[in-house]
PDB file of C-alpha atoms in Angstrom:
ATOM      1  CA  UNK W   1      71.692 -69.521  78.140  1.00 49.00           C
ATOM      2  CA  UNK W   2      72.824 -71.032  81.380  1.00 52.00           C
ATOM      3  CA  UNK W   3      71.124 -74.462  81.527  1.00 48.00           C
ATOM      4  CA  UNK W   4      74.241 -76.278  80.293  1.00 44.00           C
ATOM      5  CA  UNK W   5      76.408 -74.505  82.829  1.00 48.00           C
ATOM      6  CA  UNK W   6      74.015 -75.142  85.717  1.00 46.00           C
ATOM      7  CA  UNK W   7      73.842 -78.869  84.885  1.00 45.00           C
ATOM      8  CA  UNK W   8      77.621 -79.089  84.904  1.00 47.00           C
ATOM      9  CA  UNK W   9      77.918 -79.675  81.164  1.00 48.00           C
ATOM     10  CA  UNK W  10      79.748 -76.374  80.875  1.00 51.00           C
ATOM     11  CA  UNK W  11      82.831 -77.910  82.452  1.00 49.00           C
ATOM     12  CA  UNK W  12      83.013 -80.503  79.694  1.00 46.00           C
ATOM     13  CA  UNK W  13      81.813 -78.607  76.653  1.00 51.00           C
ATOM     14  CA  UNK W  14      82.029 -74.945  77.659  1.00 58.00           C
ATOM     15  CA  UNK W  15      80.135 -72.979  75.086  1.00 63.00           C
ATOM     16  CA  UNK W  16      81.018 -71.660  71.729  1.00 69.00           C
ATOM     17  CA  UNK W  17      79.362 -68.443  70.724  1.00 76.00           C
ATOM     18  CA  UNK W  18      77.422 -68.452  67.479  1.00 68.00           C
ATOM     19  CA  UNK W  19      75.254 -65.349  67.850  1.00 70.00           C
ATOM     20  CA  UNK W  20      77.578 -63.364  65.591  1.00 71.00           C
ATOM     21  CA  UNK W  21      76.531 -65.688  62.752  1.00 65.00           C
ATOM     22  CA  UNK W  22      72.793 -65.604  63.499  1.00 67.00           C
ATOM     23  CA  UNK W  23      70.284 -62.819  63.054  1.00 67.00           C
ATOM     24  CA  UNK W  24      67.539 -61.235  65.111  1.00 69.00           C
ATOM     25  CA  UNK W  25      64.842 -63.492  63.646  1.00 70.00           C
ATOM     26  CA  UNK W  26      66.701 -66.818  63.773  1.00 71.00           C
ATOM     27  CA  UNK W  27      69.156 -67.615  66.557  1.00 68.00           C
ATOM     28  CA  UNK W  28      70.306 -70.763  64.764  1.00 73.00           C
ATOM     29  CA  UNK W  29      73.092 -69.777  62.383  1.00 73.00           C
ATOM     30  CA  UNK W  30      72.711 -70.992  58.825  1.00 79.00           C
ATOM     31  CA  UNK W  31      76.482 -70.997  58.333  1.00 81.00           C
ATOM     32  CA  UNK W  32      77.491 -73.989  60.485  1.00 83.00           C
ATOM     33  CA  UNK W  33      81.138 -74.269  59.461  1.00 89.00           C
ATOM     34  CA  UNK W  34      82.500 -71.445  61.685  1.00 84.00           C
ATOM     35  CA  UNK W  35      80.581 -72.819  64.671  1.00 84.00           C
ATOM     36  CA  UNK W  36      82.068 -76.275  64.071  1.00 86.00           C
ATOM     37  CA  UNK W  37      85.537 -74.742  63.763  1.00 89.00           C
ATOM     38  CA  UNK W  38      85.054 -73.034  67.127  1.00 86.00           C
ATOM     39  CA  UNK W  39      84.026 -76.331  68.725  1.00 88.00           C
ATOM     40  CA  UNK W  40      87.076 -77.921  67.107  1.00 90.00           C
ATOM     41  CA  UNK W  41      89.358 -75.299  68.658  1.00 91.00           C
ATOM     42  CA  UNK W  42      88.110 -76.286  72.108  1.00 90.00           C
ATOM     43  CA  UNK W  43      88.654 -79.986  71.430  1.00 91.00           C
ATOM     44  CA  UNK W  44      92.106 -79.460  69.932  1.00 94.00           C
ATOM     45  CA  UNK W  45      93.226 -77.354  72.895  1.00 93.00           C
ATOM     46  CA  UNK W  46      91.619 -79.259  75.774  1.00 91.00           C
ATOM     47  CA  UNK W  47      91.566 -82.850  74.514  1.00 92.00           C
ATOM     48  CA  UNK W  48      94.507 -83.078  72.120  1.00 94.00           C
ATOM     49  CA  UNK W  49      96.958 -80.725  73.816  1.00 94.00           C
ATOM     50  CA  UNK W  50      97.264 -77.968  71.215  1.00 95.00           C
ATOM     51  CA  UNK W  51      97.863 -75.432  73.964  1.00 95.00           C
ATOM     52  CA  UNK W  52      99.091 -72.712  71.607  1.00 95.00           C
ATOM     53  CA  UNK W  53      95.627 -72.647  70.012  1.00 95.00           C
ATOM     54  CA  UNK W  54      93.254 -70.271  71.822  1.00 95.00           C
ATOM     55  CA  UNK W  55      90.150 -72.404  72.458  1.00 94.00           C
ATOM     56  CA  UNK W  56      87.523 -69.724  72.954  1.00 93.00           C
ATOM     57  CA  UNK W  57      86.571 -66.100  73.001  1.00 94.00           C
ATOM     58  CA  UNK W  58      86.709 -64.279  76.339  1.00 96.00           C
ATOM     59  CA  UNK W  59      85.019 -66.327  79.086  1.00 94.00           C
ATOM     60  CA  UNK W  60      83.889 -64.654  82.308  1.00 95.00           C
ATOM     61  CA  UNK W  61      86.025 -65.702  85.296  1.00 96.00           C
ATOM     62  CA  UNK W  62      85.173 -63.269  88.120  1.00 97.00           C
ATOM     63  CA  UNK W  63      83.799 -59.843  88.955  1.00 97.00           C
ATOM     64  CA  UNK W  64      84.928 -57.401  91.635  1.00 97.00           C
ATOM     65  CA  UNK W  65      82.156 -54.988  92.575  1.00 97.00           C
ATOM     66  CA  UNK W  66      83.252 -51.514  93.705  1.00 96.00           C
ATOM     67  CA  UNK W  67      81.598 -48.141  94.103  1.00 96.00           C
ATOM     68  CA  UNK W  68      80.632 -46.905  90.632  1.00 96.00           C
ATOM     69  CA  UNK W  69      82.305 -49.784  88.763  1.00 98.00           C
ATOM     70  CA  UNK W  70      82.803 -53.498  88.251  1.00 98.00           C
ATOM     71  CA  UNK W  71      86.174 -55.005  87.375  1.00 98.00           C
ATOM     72  CA  UNK W  72      85.724 -58.155  85.313  1.00 98.00           C
ATOM     73  CA  UNK W  73      88.376 -60.791  84.680  1.00 98.00           C
ATOM     74  CA  UNK W  74      88.162 -63.091  81.658  1.00 97.00           C
ATOM     75  CA  UNK W  75      89.894 -66.266  80.617  1.00 96.00           C
ATOM     76  CA  UNK W  76      91.122 -66.146  77.010  1.00 96.00           C
ATOM     77  CA  UNK W  77      90.959 -62.347  77.118  1.00 97.00           C
ATOM     78  CA  UNK W  78      94.303 -61.597  75.490  1.00 97.00           C
ATOM     79  CA  UNK W  79      93.894 -58.757  73.004  1.00 97.00           C
ATOM     80  CA  UNK W  80      90.301 -57.954  74.008  1.00 98.00           C
ATOM     81  CA  UNK W  81      88.673 -55.250  71.882  1.00 98.00           C
ATOM     82  CA  UNK W  82      85.512 -54.501  69.975  1.00 97.00           C
ATOM     83  CA  UNK W  83      85.041 -56.450  66.764  1.00 96.00           C
ATOM     84  CA  UNK W  84      84.052 -53.317  64.833  1.00 96.00           C
ATOM     85  CA  UNK W  85      86.568 -50.813  66.298  1.00 95.00           C
ATOM     86  CA  UNK W  86      83.695 -48.958  67.984  1.00 97.00           C
ATOM     87  CA  UNK W  87      82.764 -48.816  71.664  1.00 98.00           C
ATOM     88  CA  UNK W  88      82.241 -52.175  73.350  1.00 98.00           C
ATOM     89  CA  UNK W  89      78.488 -52.837  73.478  1.00 97.00           C
ATOM     90  CA  UNK W  90      76.002 -54.973  75.396  1.00 97.00           C
ATOM     91  CA  UNK W  91      77.225 -54.531  78.989  1.00 98.00           C
ATOM     92  CA  UNK W  92      74.665 -53.586  81.617  1.00 98.00           C
ATOM     93  CA  UNK W  93      74.886 -52.988  85.382  1.00 98.00           C
ATOM     94  CA  UNK W  94      72.311 -52.788  88.165  1.00 98.00           C
ATOM     95  CA  UNK W  95      72.008 -52.131  91.884  1.00 97.00           C
ATOM     96  CA  UNK W  96      68.766 -54.124  91.976  1.00 95.00           C
ATOM     97  CA  UNK W  97      68.175 -57.295  89.938  1.00 93.00           C
ATOM     98  CA  UNK W  98      65.917 -56.492  87.010  1.00 92.00           C
ATOM     99  CA  UNK W  99      66.698 -52.756  86.832  1.00 97.00           C
ATOM    100  CA  UNK W 100      69.666 -52.726  84.459  1.00 98.00           C
ATOM    101  CA  UNK W 101      71.273 -49.717  82.797  1.00 98.00           C
ATOM    102  CA  UNK W 102      73.508 -49.717  79.704  1.00 98.00           C
ATOM    103  CA  UNK W 103      77.121 -49.489  80.801  1.00 98.00           C
ATOM    104  CA  UNK W 104      80.406 -48.277  79.414  1.00 98.00           C
ATOM    105  CA  UNK W 105      83.075 -50.965  79.113  1.00 98.00           C
ATOM    106  CA  UNK W 106      86.806 -50.290  78.916  1.00 98.00           C
ATOM    107  CA  UNK W 107      89.597 -52.811  78.482  1.00 98.00           C
ATOM    108  CA  UNK W 108      92.260 -52.066  81.108  1.00 98.00           C
ATOM    109  CA  UNK W 109      94.670 -54.830  80.110  1.00 96.00           C
ATOM    110  CA  UNK W 110      94.579 -58.338  78.672  1.00 95.00           C
ATOM    111  CA  UNK W 111      91.737 -60.187  80.368  1.00 95.00           C
ATOM    112  CA  UNK W 112      90.646 -57.266  82.575  1.00 98.00           C
ATOM    113  CA  UNK W 113      87.785 -54.877  81.928  1.00 98.00           C
ATOM    114  CA  UNK W 114      86.154 -51.974  83.778  1.00 98.00           C
ATOM    115  CA  UNK W 115      82.366 -51.588  83.443  1.00 98.00           C
ATOM    116  CA  UNK W 116      80.479 -48.593  84.822  1.00 98.00           C
ATOM    117  CA  UNK W 117      77.393 -46.406  84.479  1.00 98.00           C
ATOM    118  CA  UNK W 118      76.801 -42.909  85.813  1.00 97.00           C
ATOM    119  CA  UNK W 119      73.345 -43.944  87.076  1.00 97.00           C
ATOM    120  CA  UNK W 120      74.553 -46.907  89.177  1.00 97.00           C
ATOM    121  CA  UNK W 121      76.516 -45.892  92.273  1.00 97.00           C
ATOM    122  CA  UNK W 122      76.847 -49.325  93.867  1.00 97.00           C
ATOM    123  CA  UNK W 123      76.613 -51.994  91.173  1.00 98.00           C
ATOM    124  CA  UNK W 124      75.646 -55.425  92.465  1.00 98.00           C
ATOM    125  CA  UNK W 125      74.894 -57.085  89.113  1.00 98.00           C
ATOM    126  CA  UNK W 126      76.561 -57.080  85.727  1.00 98.00           C
ATOM    127  CA  UNK W 127      75.655 -58.839  82.510  1.00 97.00           C
ATOM    128  CA  UNK W 128      76.859 -59.016  78.942  1.00 96.00           C
ATOM    129  CA  UNK W 129      74.789 -59.769  75.867  1.00 93.00           C
ATOM    130  CA  UNK W 130      71.731 -60.644  77.922  1.00 92.00           C
ATOM    131  CA  UNK W 131      69.054 -60.001  75.308  1.00 84.00           C
ATOM    132  CA  UNK W 132      67.082 -62.320  73.044  1.00 79.00           C
ATOM    133  CA  UNK W 133      69.399 -61.127  70.274  1.00 77.00           C
ATOM    134  CA  UNK W 134      72.682 -59.605  71.364  1.00 82.00           C
ATOM    135  CA  UNK W 135      74.702 -57.062  69.454  1.00 89.00           C
ATOM    136  CA  UNK W 136      77.698 -57.701  71.694  1.00 94.00           C
ATOM    137  CA  UNK W 137      81.011 -57.004  70.030  1.00 96.00           C
ATOM    138  CA  UNK W 138      83.680 -58.065  72.551  1.00 97.00           C
ATOM    139  CA  UNK W 139      86.316 -60.328  70.981  1.00 97.00           C
ATOM    140  CA  UNK W 140      89.862 -61.468  71.777  1.00 97.00           C
ATOM    141  CA  UNK W 141      93.010 -61.374  69.643  1.00 97.00           C
ATOM    142  CA  UNK W 142      91.797 -64.389  67.650  1.00 96.00           C
ATOM    143  CA  UNK W 143      88.605 -62.457  66.825  1.00 95.00           C
ATOM    144  CA  UNK W 144      86.585 -65.010  68.811  1.00 94.00           C
ATOM    145  CA  UNK W 145      83.511 -63.470  70.470  1.00 94.00           C
ATOM    146  CA  UNK W 146      82.878 -63.357  74.201  1.00 94.00           C
ATOM    147  CA  UNK W 147      80.178 -65.547  75.672  1.00 91.00           C
ATOM    148  CA  UNK W 148      77.166 -63.949  77.301  1.00 91.00           C
ATOM    149  CA  UNK W 149      77.012 -63.984  81.110  1.00 94.00           C
ATOM    150  CA  UNK W 150      75.349 -62.450  84.125  1.00 95.00           C
ATOM    151  CA  UNK W 151      76.573 -62.355  87.693  1.00 96.00           C
ATOM    152  CA  UNK W 152      75.629 -60.622  90.894  1.00 95.00           C
ATOM    153  CA  UNK W 153      76.261 -60.477  94.593  1.00 90.00           C
ATOM    154  CA  UNK W 154      73.337 -61.358  96.868  1.00 72.00           C
TER     155      UNK W 154
END
């Protein structure tokens, strides 16, 4: 997931999420048109100046680790919600890398989310959609899905 970002390509291309069009047995979506439209949104916004067009789903910006919770800030997080009107899924927190627990995620305001778990007193790591096939359902007002991420404090 992160090779493009670690090589610096993320600054140029970012990433457009396509997992909501794939399935658990084939991560490559058969329906390519929506993925191309998402890439086009990024180009129109960033290259051609269509600033009123939201270029992406919520993109992780920063995390503030506190006792019992993590506050997460997203770019393009206006109108964040679950895509299926259910609880937001696929967030996990940990005190120790590798020992993650499913977490509850609540949108506090546009672009700001609270993530917590009763079993993790001092979270040091948080991740979203970090499975071979994610059932993540976080979207923004344009119904564009959030990108997967993981972050921690050493």
